[in-house]
Short mmCIF file of C-alpha atoms in Angstrom, two decimals:
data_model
loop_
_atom_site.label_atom_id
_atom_site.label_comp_id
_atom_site.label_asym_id
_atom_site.label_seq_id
_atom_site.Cartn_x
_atom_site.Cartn_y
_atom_site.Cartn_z
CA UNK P 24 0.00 0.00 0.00
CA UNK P 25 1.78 3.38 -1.22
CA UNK P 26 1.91 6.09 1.35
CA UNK P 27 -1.46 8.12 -0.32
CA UNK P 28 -3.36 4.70 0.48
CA UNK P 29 -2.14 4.71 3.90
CA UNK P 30 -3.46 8.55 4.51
CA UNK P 31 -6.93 7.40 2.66
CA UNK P 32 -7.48 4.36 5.13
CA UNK P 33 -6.21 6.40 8.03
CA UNK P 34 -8.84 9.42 7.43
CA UNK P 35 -11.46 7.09 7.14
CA UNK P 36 -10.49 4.66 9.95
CA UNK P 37 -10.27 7.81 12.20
CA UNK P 38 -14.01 9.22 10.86
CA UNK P 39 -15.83 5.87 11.53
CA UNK P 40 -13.66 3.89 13.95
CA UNK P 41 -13.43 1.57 15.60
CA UNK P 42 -11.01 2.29 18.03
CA UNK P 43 -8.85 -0.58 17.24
CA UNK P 44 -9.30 0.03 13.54
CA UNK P 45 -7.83 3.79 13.54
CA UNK P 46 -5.15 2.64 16.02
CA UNK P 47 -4.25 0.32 13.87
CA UNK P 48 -3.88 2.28 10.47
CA UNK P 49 -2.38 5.29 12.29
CA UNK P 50 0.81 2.66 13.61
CA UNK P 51 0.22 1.50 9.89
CA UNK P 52 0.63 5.30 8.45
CA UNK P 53 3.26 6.28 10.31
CA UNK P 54 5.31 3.30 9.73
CA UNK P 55 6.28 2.27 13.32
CA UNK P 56 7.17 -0.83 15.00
CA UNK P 57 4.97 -1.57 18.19
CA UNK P 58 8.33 -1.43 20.10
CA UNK P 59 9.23 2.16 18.70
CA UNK P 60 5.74 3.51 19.65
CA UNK P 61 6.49 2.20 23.80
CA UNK P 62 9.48 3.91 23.19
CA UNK P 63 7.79 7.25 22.10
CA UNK P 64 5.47 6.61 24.94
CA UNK P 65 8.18 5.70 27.44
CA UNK P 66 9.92 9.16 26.56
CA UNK P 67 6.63 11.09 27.93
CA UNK P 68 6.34 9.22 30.97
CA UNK P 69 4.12 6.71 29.79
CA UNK P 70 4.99 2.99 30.64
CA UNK P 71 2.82 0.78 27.99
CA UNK P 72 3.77 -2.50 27.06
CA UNK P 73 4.35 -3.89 23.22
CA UNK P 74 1.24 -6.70 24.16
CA UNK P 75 -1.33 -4.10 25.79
CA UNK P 76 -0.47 -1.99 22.30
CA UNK P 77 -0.98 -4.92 19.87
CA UNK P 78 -4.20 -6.06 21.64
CA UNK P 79 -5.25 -2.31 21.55
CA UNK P 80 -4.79 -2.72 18.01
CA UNK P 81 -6.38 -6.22 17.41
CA UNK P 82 -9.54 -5.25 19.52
CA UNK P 83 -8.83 -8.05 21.98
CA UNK P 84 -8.67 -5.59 24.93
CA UNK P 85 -9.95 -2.12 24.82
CA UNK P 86 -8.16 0.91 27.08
CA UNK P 87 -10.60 2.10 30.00
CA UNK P 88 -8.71 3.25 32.99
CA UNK P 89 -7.71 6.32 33.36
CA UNK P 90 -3.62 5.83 33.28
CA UNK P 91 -4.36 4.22 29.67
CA UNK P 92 -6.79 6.79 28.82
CA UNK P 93 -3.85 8.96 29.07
CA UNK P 94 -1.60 6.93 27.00
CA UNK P 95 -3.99 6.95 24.04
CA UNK P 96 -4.02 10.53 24.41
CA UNK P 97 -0.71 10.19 23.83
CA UNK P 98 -0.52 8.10 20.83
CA UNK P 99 -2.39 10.86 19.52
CA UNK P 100 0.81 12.91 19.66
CA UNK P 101 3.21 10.26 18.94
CA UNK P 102 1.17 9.47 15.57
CA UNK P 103 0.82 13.10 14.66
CA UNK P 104 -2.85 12.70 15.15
CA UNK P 105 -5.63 15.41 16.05
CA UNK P 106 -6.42 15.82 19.36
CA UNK P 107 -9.32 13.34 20.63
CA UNK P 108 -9.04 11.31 17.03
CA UNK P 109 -8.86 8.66 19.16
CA UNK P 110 -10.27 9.02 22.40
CA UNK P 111 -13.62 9.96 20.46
CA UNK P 112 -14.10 5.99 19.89
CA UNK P 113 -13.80 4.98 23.11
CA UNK P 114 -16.59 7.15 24.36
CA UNK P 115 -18.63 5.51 21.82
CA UNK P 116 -20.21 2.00 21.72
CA UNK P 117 -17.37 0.54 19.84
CA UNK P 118 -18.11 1.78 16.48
CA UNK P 119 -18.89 0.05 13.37
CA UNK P 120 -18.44 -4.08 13.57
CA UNK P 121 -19.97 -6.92 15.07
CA UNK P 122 -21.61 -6.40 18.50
CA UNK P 123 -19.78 -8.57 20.81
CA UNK P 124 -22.62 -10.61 22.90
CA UNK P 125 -22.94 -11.24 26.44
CA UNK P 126 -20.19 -13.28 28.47
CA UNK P 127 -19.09 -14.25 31.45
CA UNK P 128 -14.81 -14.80 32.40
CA UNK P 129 -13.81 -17.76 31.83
CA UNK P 130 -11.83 -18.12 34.94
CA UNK P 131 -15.60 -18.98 36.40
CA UNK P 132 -15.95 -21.41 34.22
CA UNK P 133 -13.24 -23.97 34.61
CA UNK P 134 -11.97 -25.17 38.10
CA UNK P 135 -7.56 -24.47 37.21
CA UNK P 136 -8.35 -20.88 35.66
CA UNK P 137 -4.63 -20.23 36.66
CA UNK P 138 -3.01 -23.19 35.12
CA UNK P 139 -5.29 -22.17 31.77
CA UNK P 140 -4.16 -18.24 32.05
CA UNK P 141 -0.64 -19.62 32.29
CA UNK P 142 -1.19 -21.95 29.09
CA UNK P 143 -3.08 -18.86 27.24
CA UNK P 144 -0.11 -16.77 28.43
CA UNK P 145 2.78 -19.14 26.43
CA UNK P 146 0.29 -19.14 23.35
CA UNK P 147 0.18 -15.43 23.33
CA UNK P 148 -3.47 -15.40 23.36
CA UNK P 149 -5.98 -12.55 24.71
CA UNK P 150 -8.42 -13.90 26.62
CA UNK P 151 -11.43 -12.50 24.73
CA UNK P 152 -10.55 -15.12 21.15
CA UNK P 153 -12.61 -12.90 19.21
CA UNK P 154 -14.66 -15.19 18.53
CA UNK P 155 -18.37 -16.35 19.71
CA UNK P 156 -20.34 -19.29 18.52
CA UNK P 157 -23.30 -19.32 16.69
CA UNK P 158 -23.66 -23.38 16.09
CA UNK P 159 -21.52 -26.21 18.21
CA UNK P 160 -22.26 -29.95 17.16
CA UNK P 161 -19.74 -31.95 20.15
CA UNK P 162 -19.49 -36.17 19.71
CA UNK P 163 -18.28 -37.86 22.41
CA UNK P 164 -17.03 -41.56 23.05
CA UNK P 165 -16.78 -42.92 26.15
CA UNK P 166 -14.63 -46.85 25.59
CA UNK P 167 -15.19 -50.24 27.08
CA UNK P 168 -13.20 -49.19 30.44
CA UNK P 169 -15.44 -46.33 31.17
CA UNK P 170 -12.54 -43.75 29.74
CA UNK P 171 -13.12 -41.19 27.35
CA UNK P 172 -12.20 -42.08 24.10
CA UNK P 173 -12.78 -39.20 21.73
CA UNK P 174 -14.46 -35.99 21.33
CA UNK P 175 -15.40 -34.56 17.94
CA UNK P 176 -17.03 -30.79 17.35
CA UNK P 177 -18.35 -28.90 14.55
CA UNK P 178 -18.23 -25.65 14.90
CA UNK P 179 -20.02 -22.18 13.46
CA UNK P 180 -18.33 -19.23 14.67
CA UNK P 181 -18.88 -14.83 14.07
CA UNK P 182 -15.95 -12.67 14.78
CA UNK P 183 -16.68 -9.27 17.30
CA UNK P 184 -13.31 -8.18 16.21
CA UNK P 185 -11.16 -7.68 12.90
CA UNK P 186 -8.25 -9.97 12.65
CA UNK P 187 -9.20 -13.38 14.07
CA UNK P 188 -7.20 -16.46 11.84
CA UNK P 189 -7.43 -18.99 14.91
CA UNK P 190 -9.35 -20.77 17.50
CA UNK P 191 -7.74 -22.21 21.20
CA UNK P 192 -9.60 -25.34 21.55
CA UNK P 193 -9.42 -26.67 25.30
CA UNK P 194 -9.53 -29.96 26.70
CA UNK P 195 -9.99 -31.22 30.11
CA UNK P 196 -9.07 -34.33 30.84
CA UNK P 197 -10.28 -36.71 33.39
CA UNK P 198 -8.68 -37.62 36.22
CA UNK P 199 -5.21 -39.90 35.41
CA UNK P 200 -5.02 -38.31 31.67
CA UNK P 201 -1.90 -38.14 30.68
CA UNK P 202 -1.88 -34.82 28.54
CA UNK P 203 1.08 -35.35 26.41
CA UNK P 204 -0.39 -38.49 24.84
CA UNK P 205 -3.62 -36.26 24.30
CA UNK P 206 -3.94 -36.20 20.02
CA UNK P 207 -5.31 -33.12 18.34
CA UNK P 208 -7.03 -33.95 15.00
CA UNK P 209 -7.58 -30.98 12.58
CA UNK P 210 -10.85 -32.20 10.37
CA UNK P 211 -12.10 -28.90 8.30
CA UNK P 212 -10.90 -25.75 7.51
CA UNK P 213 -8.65 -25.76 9.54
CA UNK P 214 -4.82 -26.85 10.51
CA UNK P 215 -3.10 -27.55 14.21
CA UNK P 216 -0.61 -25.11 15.29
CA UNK P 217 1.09 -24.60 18.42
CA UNK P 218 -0.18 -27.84 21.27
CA UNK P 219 0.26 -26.69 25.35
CA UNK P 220 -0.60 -28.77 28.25
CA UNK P 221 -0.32 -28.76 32.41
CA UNK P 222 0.00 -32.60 33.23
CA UNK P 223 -0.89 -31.76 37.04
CA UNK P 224 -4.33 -30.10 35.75
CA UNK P 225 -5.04 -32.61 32.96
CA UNK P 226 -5.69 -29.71 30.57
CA UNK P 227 -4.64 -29.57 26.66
CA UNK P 228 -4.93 -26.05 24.81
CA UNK P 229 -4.33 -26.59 20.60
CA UNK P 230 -4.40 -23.39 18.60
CA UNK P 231 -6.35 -24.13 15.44
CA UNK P 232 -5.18 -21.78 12.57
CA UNK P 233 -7.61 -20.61 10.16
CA UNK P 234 -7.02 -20.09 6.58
CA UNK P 235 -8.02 -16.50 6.22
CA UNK P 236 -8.17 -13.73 8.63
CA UNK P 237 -11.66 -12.99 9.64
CA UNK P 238 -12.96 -9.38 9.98
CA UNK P 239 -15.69 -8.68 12.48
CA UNK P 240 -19.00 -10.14 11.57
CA UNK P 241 -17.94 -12.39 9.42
CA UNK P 242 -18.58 -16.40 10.13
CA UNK P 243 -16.38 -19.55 10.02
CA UNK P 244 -17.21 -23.16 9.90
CA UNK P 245 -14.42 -25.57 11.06
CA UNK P 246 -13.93 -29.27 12.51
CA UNK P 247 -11.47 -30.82 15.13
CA UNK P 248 -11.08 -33.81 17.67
CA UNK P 249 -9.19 -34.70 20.30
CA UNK P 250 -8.12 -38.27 20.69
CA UNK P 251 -7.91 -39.35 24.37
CA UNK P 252 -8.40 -42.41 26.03
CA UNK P 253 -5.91 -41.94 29.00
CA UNK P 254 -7.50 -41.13 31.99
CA UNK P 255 -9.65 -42.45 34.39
CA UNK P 256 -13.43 -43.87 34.74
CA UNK P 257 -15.47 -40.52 33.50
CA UNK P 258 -18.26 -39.14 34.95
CA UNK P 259 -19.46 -36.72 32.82
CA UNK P 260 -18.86 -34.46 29.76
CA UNK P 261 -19.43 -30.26 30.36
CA UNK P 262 -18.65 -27.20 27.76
CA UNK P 263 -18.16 -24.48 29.11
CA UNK P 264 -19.28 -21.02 26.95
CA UNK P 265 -18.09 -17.34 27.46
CA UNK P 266 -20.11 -16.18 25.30
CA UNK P 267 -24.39 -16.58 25.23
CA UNK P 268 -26.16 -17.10 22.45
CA UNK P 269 -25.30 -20.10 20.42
CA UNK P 270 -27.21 -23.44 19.74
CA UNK P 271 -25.31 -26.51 21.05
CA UNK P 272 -25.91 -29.81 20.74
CA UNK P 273 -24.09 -32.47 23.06
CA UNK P 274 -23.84 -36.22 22.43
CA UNK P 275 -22.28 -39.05 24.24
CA UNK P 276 -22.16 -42.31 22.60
CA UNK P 277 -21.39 -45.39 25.42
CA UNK P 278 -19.32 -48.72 24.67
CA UNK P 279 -22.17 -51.69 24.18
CA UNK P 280 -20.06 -53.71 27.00
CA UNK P 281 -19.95 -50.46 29.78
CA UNK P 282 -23.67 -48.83 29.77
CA UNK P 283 -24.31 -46.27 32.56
CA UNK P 284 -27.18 -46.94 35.00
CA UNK P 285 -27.91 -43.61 34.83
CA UNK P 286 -28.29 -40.42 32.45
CA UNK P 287 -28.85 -36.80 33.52
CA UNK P 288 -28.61 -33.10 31.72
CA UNK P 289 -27.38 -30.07 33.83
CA UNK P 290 -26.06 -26.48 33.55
CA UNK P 291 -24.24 -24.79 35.93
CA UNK P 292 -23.49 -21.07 36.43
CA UNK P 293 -19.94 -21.72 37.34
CA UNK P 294 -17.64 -24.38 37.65
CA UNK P 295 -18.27 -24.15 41.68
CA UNK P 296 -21.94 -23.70 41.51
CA UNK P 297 -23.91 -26.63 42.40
CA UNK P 298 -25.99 -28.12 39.27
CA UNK P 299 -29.10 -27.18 38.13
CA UNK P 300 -32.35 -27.91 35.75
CA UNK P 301 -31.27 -31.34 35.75
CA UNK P 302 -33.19 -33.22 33.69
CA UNK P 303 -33.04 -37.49 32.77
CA UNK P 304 -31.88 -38.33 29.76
CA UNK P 305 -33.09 -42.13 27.87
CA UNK P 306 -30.11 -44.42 26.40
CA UNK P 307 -31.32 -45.26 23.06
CA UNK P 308 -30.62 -48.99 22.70
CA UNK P 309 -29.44 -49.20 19.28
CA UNK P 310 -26.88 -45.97 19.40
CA UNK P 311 -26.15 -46.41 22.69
CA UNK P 312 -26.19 -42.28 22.97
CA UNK P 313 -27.58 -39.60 25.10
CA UNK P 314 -27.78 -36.04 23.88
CA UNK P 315 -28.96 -32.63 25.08
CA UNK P 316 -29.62 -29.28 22.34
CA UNK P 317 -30.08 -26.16 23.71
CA UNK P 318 -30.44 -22.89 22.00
CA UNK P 319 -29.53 -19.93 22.84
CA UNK P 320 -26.71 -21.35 25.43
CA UNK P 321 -24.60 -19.52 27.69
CA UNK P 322 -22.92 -17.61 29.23
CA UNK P 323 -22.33 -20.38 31.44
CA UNK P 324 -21.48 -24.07 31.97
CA UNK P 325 -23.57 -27.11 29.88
CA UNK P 326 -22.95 -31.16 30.27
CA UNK P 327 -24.61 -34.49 30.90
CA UNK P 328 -23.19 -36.79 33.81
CA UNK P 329 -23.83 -40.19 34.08
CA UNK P 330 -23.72 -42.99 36.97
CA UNK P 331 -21.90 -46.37 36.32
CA UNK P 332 -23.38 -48.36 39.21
#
């Protein structure tokens, strides 16, 4: 992009926003490295760090107290922008883009939120993925020694922000997994990148990689599996959503020779919350599966649990 482009983009990212958007093609404009920006901002006073600034620009975090109020003020300078080109955006909705829905932090929703941040952390991931789900089709196989085998979704995703090329699947698994035997299987549209796991906390993280970079409101269909098998007898299978608003549909498929007494749906409203609307669920004798669909799901925690004897 010559350097009259660059201006073009940059007067219109800074007359319709978003924020991130005419952060982003101001760094663009002015041809800076995130790294020589913290050092423009350092030189005022202003301590900012190279990740707060690239998920400033991404839209994965979005600058509301007041010491980073002041530092976008001073981007303003830095860039050789006009005074409250910026700040203007953040006293508005969000701008132009794909309305991020309603959510809830993960760290209520799974029980090692710390050993998951620290995971996240290594991946270089912002919490918020950018991504919420509008359709989730899960499969899961529980084998002849009561384990869980495999687990198999289908996913239908929008982007709330500009720039999203990847999805962190997580898996948790039962007690005795052994993590780094865990297999991640990329099925559509997608590829595995980068694989993390805690062995003390049973928990896998994969980073999917997209093959485009989605813009906000834009959707993505993609499949993956894990491939476990190495834990423990399992007692039931939960998803946890961040997000609300999504259809999901749950399925757990039993081994003919180890067939649960027993079938129940739940939600909870955190991973410490007792659960609730519980409601029995009928094996079907020739699939051997139990499955729960609910629309509109989330913010919150959905599974079905099952009793062996």
């Amino acid at each position: 992009m010559n350097v009259h482009s660059r201006e073009a983009e940059l007067s219109r990212a800074l007359r319709d926003g978003p924020f991130h958007h005419a952060l982003r093609a101001a760094i663009e404009a002015r041809g800076l490295a995130l790294h020589r920006v913290r050092h423009r901002l350092a030189q005022r006073g202003i301590n900012v760090g190279v990740t707060s600034l690239s998920y400033w620009q991404q839209g994965a975090r979005r600058p509301a107290r007041s010491e980073s109020l002041r530092a976008v003020r001073a981007l303003e300078e830095v860039l050789d922008l006009p005074a409250d080109s910026l700040t203007r955006h953040l006293a508005s909705a969000g701008g132009a883009g794909c309305e991020r829905p309603a959510s809830r932090s993960y760290q209520t929703l799974v029980a090692r939120s710390d050993v998951l941040r620290g995971l996240l952390t290594e991946l270089e991931a912002p919490l918020d993925g950018g991504l919420h789900t509008l359709d989730h089709w899960e499969r899961v196989r529980i084998g002849p020694h009561r384990e869980l085998l495999t687990r198999a979704s289908q996913q239908a995703v929008r982007a709330h922000r500009d720039g999203v090329d990847r999805y962190l699947a997580i898996h948790h698994g039962d007690p005795g997994c052994a993590p780094a035997s865990v297999r991640v299987h990329a099925e559509e549209n997608c590829r595995v990148g980068r694989v993390r796991w805690h062995a003390g906390a049973s928990v896998v993280v994969a980073e999917l990689l997209f093959d485009t970079r989605l813009r906000a409101g834009e959707t993505y269909v993609f499949g993956y599996a894990f491939e476990d098998g190495t834990g423990g007898e399992s007692r039931e299978y939960v998803r946890g959503f961040s997000f609300g608003g999504g259809q999901y549909v749950l399925q757990v498929c039993f081994d003919a020779t180890a067939l649960p007494v027993r079938c129940l749906s739940f939600s909870r409203a955190s991973a410490a919350a007792r659960p609730s609307h519980t409601q029995d669920l009928t094996l079907s004798g020739a699939n051997r599966t139990v499955h729960l669909v609910r629309a509109g799901a989330g913010p919150g925690i959905l599974g079905i649990g099952w009793d062996w004897d």
